[in-house]
PDB file of C-alpha atoms in Angstrom:
ATOM      1  CA  MET A  78      13.466-134.506  13.525  1.00 89.00           C
ATOM      2  CA  LYS A  79      10.113-133.004  12.037  1.00 94.00           C
ATOM      3  CA  ARG A  80      10.730-130.433   9.567  1.00 95.00           C
ATOM      4  CA  PHE A  81      10.052-127.057  11.470  1.00 94.00           C
ATOM      5  CA  TYR A  82       9.951-124.430   8.651  1.00 95.00           C
ATOM      6  CA  LYS A  83       8.442-123.656   5.336  1.00 95.00           C
ATOM      7  CA  THR A  84      11.088-121.957   3.451  1.00 96.00           C
ATOM      8  CA  ALA A  85      14.913-121.261   3.215  1.00 97.00           C
ATOM      9  CA  ALA A  86      16.590-118.463   1.688  1.00 98.00           C
ATOM     10  CA  ALA A  87      20.006-116.581   1.235  1.00 98.00           C
ATOM     11  CA  GLU A  88      19.754-112.930   2.561  1.00 97.00           C
ATOM     12  CA  PRO A  89      22.282-110.293   3.252  1.00 97.00           C
ATOM     13  CA  ALA A  90      23.924-110.363   6.855  1.00 96.00           C
ATOM     14  CA  ASP A  91      26.359-108.313   8.224  1.00 92.00           C
ATOM     15  CA  GLY A  92      29.523-109.134   6.849  1.00 89.00           C
ATOM     16  CA  GLY A  93      28.468-111.532   4.718  1.00 96.00           C
ATOM     17  CA  TRP A  94      25.243-113.774   3.603  1.00 98.00           C
ATOM     18  CA  ARG A  95      23.220-115.970   5.684  1.00 98.00           C
ATOM     19  CA  VAL A  96      20.473-118.489   5.427  1.00 98.00           C
ATOM     20  CA  ALA A  97      16.771-117.289   6.913  1.00 98.00           C
ATOM     21  CA  LEU A  98      14.076-120.058   7.734  1.00 97.00           C
ATOM     22  CA  ASP A  99      10.823-118.430   7.648  1.00 97.00           C
ATOM     23  CA  GLY A 100      12.902-115.282   8.090  1.00 95.00           C
ATOM     24  CA  ARG A 101      14.701-116.290  10.875  1.00 96.00           C
ATOM     25  CA  GLY A 102      18.669-116.802  10.419  1.00 97.00           C
ATOM     26  CA  VAL A 103      20.642-119.760  10.762  1.00 97.00           C
ATOM     27  CA  LYS A 104      23.107-120.254  13.768  1.00 97.00           C
ATOM     28  CA  THR A 105      25.964-122.830  13.895  1.00 98.00           C
ATOM     29  CA  VAL A 106      25.845-125.651  16.409  1.00 96.00           C
ATOM     30  CA  GLY A 107      27.941-123.847  18.430  1.00 97.00           C
ATOM     31  CA  GLY A 108      25.371-120.813  18.768  1.00 97.00           C
ATOM     32  CA  ARG A 109      27.121-118.422  16.651  1.00 97.00           C
ATOM     33  CA  PRO A 110      25.251-116.631  13.713  1.00 97.00           C
ATOM     34  CA  GLN A 111      26.301-118.785  10.762  1.00 98.00           C
ATOM     35  CA  ILE A 112      27.372-115.746   8.266  1.00 98.00           C
ATOM     36  CA  VAL A 113      29.160-117.072   4.724  1.00 98.00           C
ATOM     37  CA  PRO A 114      31.406-114.975   2.772  1.00 97.00           C
ATOM     38  CA  THR A 115      29.448-115.264  -0.566  1.00 97.00           C
ATOM     39  CA  VAL A 116      25.796-115.342  -1.718  1.00 97.00           C
ATOM     40  CA  LYS A 117      26.737-118.382  -3.768  1.00 98.00           C
ATOM     41  CA  LEU A 118      27.606-120.450  -0.851  1.00 98.00           C
ATOM     42  CA  ALA A 119      24.323-119.248   1.281  1.00 98.00           C
ATOM     43  CA  GLN A 120      22.306-120.261  -1.635  1.00 98.00           C
ATOM     44  CA  ALA A 121      23.902-123.582  -1.604  1.00 98.00           C
ATOM     45  CA  LEU A 122      23.197-123.860   1.957  1.00 98.00           C
ATOM     46  CA  ALA A 123      19.504-122.630   1.715  1.00 98.00           C
ATOM     47  CA  ALA A 124      19.128-125.335  -0.867  1.00 98.00           C
ATOM     48  CA  GLU A 125      19.981-128.083   1.704  1.00 97.00           C
ATOM     49  CA  TRP A 126      17.449-126.655   3.735  1.00 98.00           C
ATOM     50  CA  GLU A 127      14.798-126.636   0.973  1.00 97.00           C
ATOM     51  CA  SER A 128      15.735-130.354  -0.086  1.00 96.00           C
ATOM     52  CA  GLN A 129      14.717-131.856   3.213  1.00 96.00           C
ATOM     53  CA  GLY A 130      11.672-133.744   3.473  1.00 95.00           C
ATOM     54  CA  GLU A 131       8.940-133.839   6.156  1.00 95.00           C
ATOM     55  CA  GLU A 132      11.687-135.494   8.291  1.00 95.00           C
ATOM     56  CA  ILE A 133      14.905-133.685   8.711  1.00 96.00           C
ATOM     57  CA  ALA A 134      18.099-135.936   7.572  1.00 96.00           C
ATOM     58  CA  PRO A 135      21.313-134.649   9.214  1.00 94.00           C
ATOM     59  CA  GLU A 136      23.519-136.288   6.860  1.00 94.00           C
ATOM     60  CA  ARG A 137      22.492-134.037   4.238  1.00 94.00           C
ATOM     61  CA  PHE A 138      23.683-131.077   5.530  1.00 97.00           C
ATOM     62  CA  VAL A 139      27.301-131.371   4.075  1.00 97.00           C
ATOM     63  CA  LEU A 140      27.810-127.924   3.427  1.00 98.00           C
ATOM     64  CA  ARG A 141      26.071-126.555   6.586  1.00 98.00           C
ATOM     65  CA  ASP A 142      28.601-128.804   8.561  1.00 98.00           C
ATOM     66  CA  LEU A 143      31.498-127.523   6.953  1.00 98.00           C
ATOM     67  CA  ALA A 144      30.501-123.880   7.573  1.00 98.00           C
ATOM     68  CA  ASP A 145      29.798-124.602  11.096  1.00 98.00           C
ATOM     69  CA  TYR A 146      33.090-126.221  11.300  1.00 98.00           C
ATOM     70  CA  ALA A 147      34.843-122.703   9.903  1.00 98.00           C
ATOM     71  CA  LEU A 148      33.133-120.515  12.049  1.00 98.00           C
ATOM     72  CA  ASP A 149      32.988-122.791  15.213  1.00 98.00           C
ATOM     73  CA  VAL A 150      36.475-124.538  14.881  1.00 98.00           C
ATOM     74  CA  VAL A 151      38.667-122.465  12.669  1.00 98.00           C
ATOM     75  CA  ALA A 152      37.875-119.238  13.209  1.00 98.00           C
ATOM     76  CA  PRO A 153      38.116-118.878  17.190  1.00 98.00           C
ATOM     77  CA  ASP A 154      41.716-120.573  17.064  1.00 98.00           C
ATOM     78  CA  ARG A 155      43.113-120.365  13.433  1.00 98.00           C
ATOM     79  CA  ALA A 156      46.635-121.492  14.720  1.00 98.00           C
ATOM     80  CA  ALA A 157      45.293-124.436  15.973  1.00 98.00           C
ATOM     81  CA  ALA A 158      43.881-125.129  12.744  1.00 98.00           C
ATOM     82  CA  ILE A 159      46.858-124.337  10.898  1.00 98.00           C
ATOM     83  CA  ARG A 160      48.898-126.605  13.197  1.00 97.00           C
ATOM     84  CA  ALA A 161      46.510-129.333  12.382  1.00 98.00           C
ATOM     85  CA  LEU A 162      46.922-129.054   8.926  1.00 98.00           C
ATOM     86  CA  LEU A 163      50.816-128.748   8.954  1.00 97.00           C
ATOM     87  CA  ALA A 164      50.843-132.514  10.358  1.00 97.00           C
ATOM     88  CA  TYR A 165      49.422-133.774   7.116  1.00 97.00           C
ATOM     89  CA  ALA A 166      52.685-132.461   5.142  1.00 96.00           C
ATOM     90  CA  GLU A 167      54.901-133.609   7.691  1.00 94.00           C
ATOM     91  CA  THR A 168      53.627-137.328   6.546  1.00 93.00           C
ATOM     92  CA  ASP A 169      52.422-136.343   3.242  1.00 96.00           C
ATOM     93  CA  THR A 170      51.257-139.600   1.136  1.00 95.00           C
ATOM     94  CA  LEU A 171      53.057-138.036  -2.043  1.00 96.00           C
ATOM     95  CA  CYS A 172      56.465-138.317  -0.399  1.00 95.00           C
ATOM     96  CA  TYR A 173      56.445-141.976   0.373  1.00 92.00           C
ATOM     97  CA  ARG A 174      57.543-144.245  -2.397  1.00 89.00           C
ATOM     98  CA  GLY A 175      57.899-147.844  -3.011  1.00 85.00           C
ATOM     99  CA  ASP A 176      61.301-149.529  -3.849  1.00 82.00           C
ATOM    100  CA  GLU A 177      63.023-148.322  -7.128  1.00 82.00           C
ATOM    101  CA  GLY A 178      62.545-150.815  -9.855  1.00 76.00           C
ATOM    102  CA  GLU A 179      59.194-151.889  -8.769  1.00 84.00           C
ATOM    103  CA  ALA A 180      56.107-151.225 -10.559  1.00 86.00           C
ATOM    104  CA  LEU A 181      54.396-149.596  -8.112  1.00 88.00           C
ATOM    105  CA  HIS A 182      57.313-147.083  -7.783  1.00 88.00           C
ATOM    106  CA  GLU A 183      57.143-146.183 -11.341  1.00 91.00           C
ATOM    107  CA  HIS A 184      53.437-145.889 -10.892  1.00 91.00           C
ATOM    108  CA  GLN A 185      53.803-143.342  -8.093  1.00 93.00           C
ATOM    109  CA  LEU A 186      56.526-141.293 -10.057  1.00 93.00           C
ATOM    110  CA  ALA A 187      54.226-140.916 -12.829  1.00 95.00           C
ATOM    111  CA  ILE A 188      51.052-139.832 -10.654  1.00 95.00           C
ATOM    112  CA  TRP A 189      52.396-138.287  -7.877  1.00 96.00           C
ATOM    113  CA  GLU A 190      55.766-136.748  -8.803  1.00 96.00           C
ATOM    114  CA  PRO A 191      54.064-134.058 -11.387  1.00 97.00           C
ATOM    115  CA  LEU A 192      51.902-132.921  -8.292  1.00 97.00           C
ATOM    116  CA  LEU A 193      54.691-132.642  -5.923  1.00 97.00           C
ATOM    117  CA  THR A 194      57.220-130.997  -8.391  1.00 97.00           C
ATOM    118  CA  ALA A 195      54.105-128.599  -9.138  1.00 97.00           C
ATOM    119  CA  ALA A 196      53.531-127.769  -5.506  1.00 97.00           C
ATOM    120  CA  GLU A 197      57.280-127.046  -5.089  1.00 97.00           C
ATOM    121  CA  ARG A 198      57.425-124.351  -8.078  1.00 97.00           C
ATOM    122  CA  ARG A 199      54.152-122.892  -6.762  1.00 96.00           C
ATOM    123  CA  TRP A 200      55.119-122.519  -3.184  1.00 95.00           C
ATOM    124  CA  ASP A 201      59.424-122.395  -3.704  1.00 95.00           C
ATOM    125  CA  ALA A 202      59.701-125.317  -1.370  1.00 96.00           C
ATOM    126  CA  HIS A 203      61.447-128.813  -1.450  1.00 96.00           C
ATOM    127  CA  PHE A 204      59.764-131.790  -0.199  1.00 97.00           C
ATOM    128  CA  THR A 205      62.187-134.829   0.934  1.00 96.00           C
ATOM    129  CA  ARG A 206      60.967-138.063  -0.907  1.00 94.00           C
ATOM    130  CA  VAL A 207      61.283-141.397   1.183  1.00 91.00           C
ATOM    131  CA  GLY A 208      61.967-144.678  -0.104  1.00 85.00           C
ATOM    132  CA  GLY A 209      59.423-147.105   2.303  1.00 73.00           C
ATOM    133  CA  ILE A 210      57.428-146.233   5.114  1.00 73.00           C
ATOM    134  CA  ILE A 211      59.723-145.208   7.930  1.00 78.00           C
ATOM    135  CA  HIS A 212      59.043-141.493   8.990  1.00 83.00           C
ATOM    136  CA  GLN A 213      61.618-138.692   7.801  1.00 88.00           C
ATOM    137  CA  PRO A 214      60.965-135.214   8.860  1.00 91.00           C
ATOM    138  CA  GLN A 215      60.418-132.512   5.961  1.00 95.00           C
ATOM    139  CA  PRO A 216      62.889-129.758   5.946  1.00 96.00           C
ATOM    140  CA  ALA A 217      62.067-126.689   8.087  1.00 97.00           C
ATOM    141  CA  ALA A 218      61.880-124.437   5.517  1.00 97.00           C
ATOM    142  CA  THR A 219      59.190-126.139   3.811  1.00 97.00           C
ATOM    143  CA  LEU A 220      57.100-126.550   6.536  1.00 97.00           C
ATOM    144  CA  ALA A 221      57.452-122.943   7.408  1.00 98.00           C
ATOM    145  CA  ARG A 222      56.691-121.989   3.986  1.00 98.00           C
ATOM    146  CA  LEU A 223      53.398-124.320   4.143  1.00 98.00           C
ATOM    147  CA  GLU A 224      52.771-122.548   7.105  1.00 98.00           C
ATOM    148  CA  GLN A 225      52.740-119.210   5.357  1.00 98.00           C
ATOM    149  CA  VAL A 226      50.627-120.347   2.716  1.00 98.00           C
ATOM    150  CA  LEU A 227      47.695-121.788   5.465  1.00 98.00           C
ATOM    151  CA  ALA A 228      47.966-118.620   6.920  1.00 98.00           C
ATOM    152  CA  SER A 229      47.137-116.532   3.750  1.00 97.00           C
ATOM    153  CA  LEU A 230      43.448-118.569   3.519  1.00 98.00           C
ATOM    154  CA  ASP A 231      40.424-117.845   4.776  1.00 97.00           C
ATOM    155  CA  ASP A 232      38.641-119.607   7.721  1.00 98.00           C
ATOM    156  CA  PHE A 233      36.196-121.308   5.076  1.00 98.00           C
ATOM    157  CA  GLN A 234      38.931-122.348   2.966  1.00 98.00           C
ATOM    158  CA  LEU A 235      40.840-123.961   5.851  1.00 98.00           C
ATOM    159  CA  ALA A 236      37.836-125.920   7.187  1.00 98.00           C
ATOM    160  CA  ALA A 237      37.541-127.537   3.588  1.00 98.00           C
ATOM    161  CA  LEU A 238      41.175-128.152   3.400  1.00 98.00           C
ATOM    162  CA  GLN A 239      40.809-130.159   6.818  1.00 98.00           C
ATOM    163  CA  THR A 240      38.180-132.636   5.062  1.00 98.00           C
ATOM    164  CA  LEU A 241      40.501-132.594   1.860  1.00 98.00           C
ATOM    165  CA  ALA A 242      43.876-133.227   3.565  1.00 98.00           C
ATOM    166  CA  SER A 243      42.536-135.921   5.949  1.00 98.00           C
ATOM    167  CA  LEU A 244      40.650-137.791   3.227  1.00 98.00           C
ATOM    168  CA  ALA A 245      43.744-137.636   0.889  1.00 97.00           C
ATOM    169  CA  ALA A 246      46.019-138.129   3.702  1.00 97.00           C
ATOM    170  CA  SER A 247      48.040-135.221   1.909  1.00 97.00           C
ATOM    171  CA  LEU A 248      48.342-131.758   2.408  1.00 98.00           C
ATOM    172  CA  VAL A 249      49.588-131.247  -1.434  1.00 98.00           C
ATOM    173  CA  ILE A 250      46.741-133.127  -2.532  1.00 98.00           C
ATOM    174  CA  GLY A 251      44.456-131.094  -0.214  1.00 98.00           C
ATOM    175  CA  LEU A 252      46.020-127.711  -1.510  1.00 98.00           C
ATOM    176  CA  ALA A 253      45.702-128.592  -4.985  1.00 98.00           C
ATOM    177  CA  ALA A 254      42.167-129.434  -4.798  1.00 98.00           C
ATOM    178  CA  LEU A 255      41.911-125.620  -3.605  1.00 98.00           C
ATOM    179  CA  GLU A 256      42.878-124.614  -6.947  1.00 96.00           C
ATOM    180  CA  PRO A 257      40.521-123.050  -9.666  1.00 92.00           C
ATOM    181  CA  GLU A 258      39.091-125.957 -11.982  1.00 92.00           C
ATOM    182  CA  ALA A 259      41.158-128.666 -10.000  1.00 97.00           C
ATOM    183  CA  ASP A 260      39.886-132.059 -11.047  1.00 97.00           C
ATOM    184  CA  PRO A 261      38.175-134.101  -8.233  1.00 97.00           C
ATOM    185  CA  HIS A 262      38.359-137.445  -9.873  1.00 97.00           C
ATOM    186  CA  ALA A 263      41.999-137.064 -10.843  1.00 97.00           C
ATOM    187  CA  LEU A 264      43.099-135.898  -7.204  1.00 98.00           C
ATOM    188  CA  TRP A 265      40.877-138.426  -5.773  1.00 97.00           C
ATOM    189  CA  ASP A 266      42.724-141.341  -7.680  1.00 96.00           C
ATOM    190  CA  ALA A 267      46.192-140.096  -6.970  1.00 97.00           C
ATOM    191  CA  ALA A 268      45.071-139.996  -3.329  1.00 96.00           C
ATOM    192  CA  ASN A 269      44.136-143.580  -3.545  1.00 94.00           C
ATOM    193  CA  LEU A 270      46.785-144.712  -6.127  1.00 93.00           C
ATOM    194  CA  GLU A 271      48.484-147.406  -3.690  1.00 89.00           C
ATOM    195  CA  GLU A 272      44.657-148.767  -2.451  1.00 87.00           C
ATOM    196  CA  ASP A 273      43.755-149.055  -6.144  1.00 87.00           C
ATOM    197  CA  TRP A 274      47.043-150.523  -7.401  1.00 84.00           C
ATOM    198  CA  GLN A 275      46.588-153.610  -4.633  1.00 83.00           C
ATOM    199  CA  ALA A 276      42.918-153.858  -5.951  1.00 79.00           C
ATOM    200  CA  GLU A 277      44.103-154.269  -9.473  1.00 75.00           C
ATOM    201  CA  LEU A 278      46.639-156.939  -8.388  1.00 73.00           C
ATOM    202  CA  TRP A 279      44.179-159.082  -6.061  1.00 70.00           C
ATOM    203  CA  GLY A 280      40.928-158.215  -6.826  1.00 73.00           C
ATOM    204  CA  LYS A 281      38.119-155.447  -5.908  1.00 74.00           C
ATOM    205  CA  ASP A 282      36.141-155.761  -2.997  1.00 82.00           C
ATOM    206  CA  ALA A 283      32.688-154.368  -3.320  1.00 84.00           C
ATOM    207  CA  GLU A 284      32.421-152.980   0.243  1.00 87.00           C
ATOM    208  CA  ALA A 285      35.725-151.455  -0.246  1.00 84.00           C
ATOM    209  CA  LEU A 286      34.704-149.823  -3.470  1.00 86.00           C
ATOM    210  CA  ALA A 287      31.330-148.329  -1.937  1.00 92.00           C
ATOM    211  CA  LEU A 288      33.512-147.080   0.564  1.00 91.00           C
ATOM    212  CA  ARG A 289      36.087-145.511  -1.649  1.00 91.00           C
ATOM    213  CA  ASP A 290      32.903-143.960  -3.371  1.00 94.00           C
ATOM    214  CA  ARG A 291      31.698-142.454  -0.177  1.00 95.00           C
ATOM    215  CA  ARG A 292      34.805-140.973   0.922  1.00 96.00           C
ATOM    216  CA  PHE A 293      34.999-139.441  -2.559  1.00 97.00           C
ATOM    217  CA  GLY A 294      31.269-137.915  -2.217  1.00 97.00           C
ATOM    218  CA  ALA A 295      32.819-135.975   0.928  1.00 97.00           C
ATOM    219  CA  PHE A 296      35.997-135.239  -0.926  1.00 98.00           C
ATOM    220  CA  ALA A 297      34.015-133.541  -3.516  1.00 98.00           C
ATOM    221  CA  ALA A 298      31.690-131.813  -1.474  1.00 98.00           C
ATOM    222  CA  ALA A 299      34.482-130.147   0.271  1.00 98.00           C
ATOM    223  CA  MET A 300      35.905-128.799  -2.909  1.00 98.00           C
ATOM    224  CA  ARG A 301      32.600-127.444  -3.911  1.00 98.00           C
ATOM    225  CA  PHE A 302      32.152-125.640  -0.578  1.00 98.00           C
ATOM    226  CA  ALA A 303      35.668-124.436  -1.170  1.00 98.00           C
ATOM    227  CA  GLU A 304      34.774-122.864  -4.813  1.00 97.00           C
ATOM    228  CA  LEU A 305      31.462-121.878  -3.551  1.00 98.00           C
ATOM    229  CA  ALA A 306      32.958-119.935  -0.530  1.00 98.00           C
ATOM    230  CA  ARG A 307      35.548-118.214  -2.973  1.00 95.00           C
ATOM    231  CA  GLN A 308      35.397-114.563  -2.724  1.00 84.00           C
ATOM    232  CA  GLU A 309      36.256-112.607  -6.005  1.00 73.00           C
ATOM    233  CA  PRO A 310      39.096-110.382  -6.077  1.00 60.00           C
TER     234      PRO A 310
END
């Protein structure tokens, strides 16, 4: 698609901020006014539009796609979005460990256990640790508590979390990534602990490394989106 506008700018709108292309407000893919909660996010969205060349490259609209997801998918049915996210808690990667005594298990304890215990303290909940890969349900009280945590987030945080949890295969890591000053590299390394461990044992594959880097880019972008959308108390 050819670039059809000259300028993109952030401006106030009803209930928030929007991007205006040559003075006309941007709409979501679903046709809704794309109104976001903070000027910082609107400015970042405008920068995405401004950075386009003569030909528009849709894959460069990372923040726009997340904003559209928040407005077109999360906002109309928050309950469905929360149910989808709770599924990651039921099979959270951090809860599934190798056999005791193995080096991988010790590595998991060193990297994963601090994240999991921090989450338990933060939310006053308990996660079941599982030896092996056979599914075991998490306590109903834990899932109920996490549902409360998710319900306290706004639509834009939930949109970011959908990307974060799916890429990490972990709701615990996804929620940790929403915390102010969270370290994207440390969290991504934790999410990829088993794959990285196997790569160290059997050798690194260039294609797999390139895929890991692309997925990290999406993870870091979702963290940035959540930070830009965070409203000051």
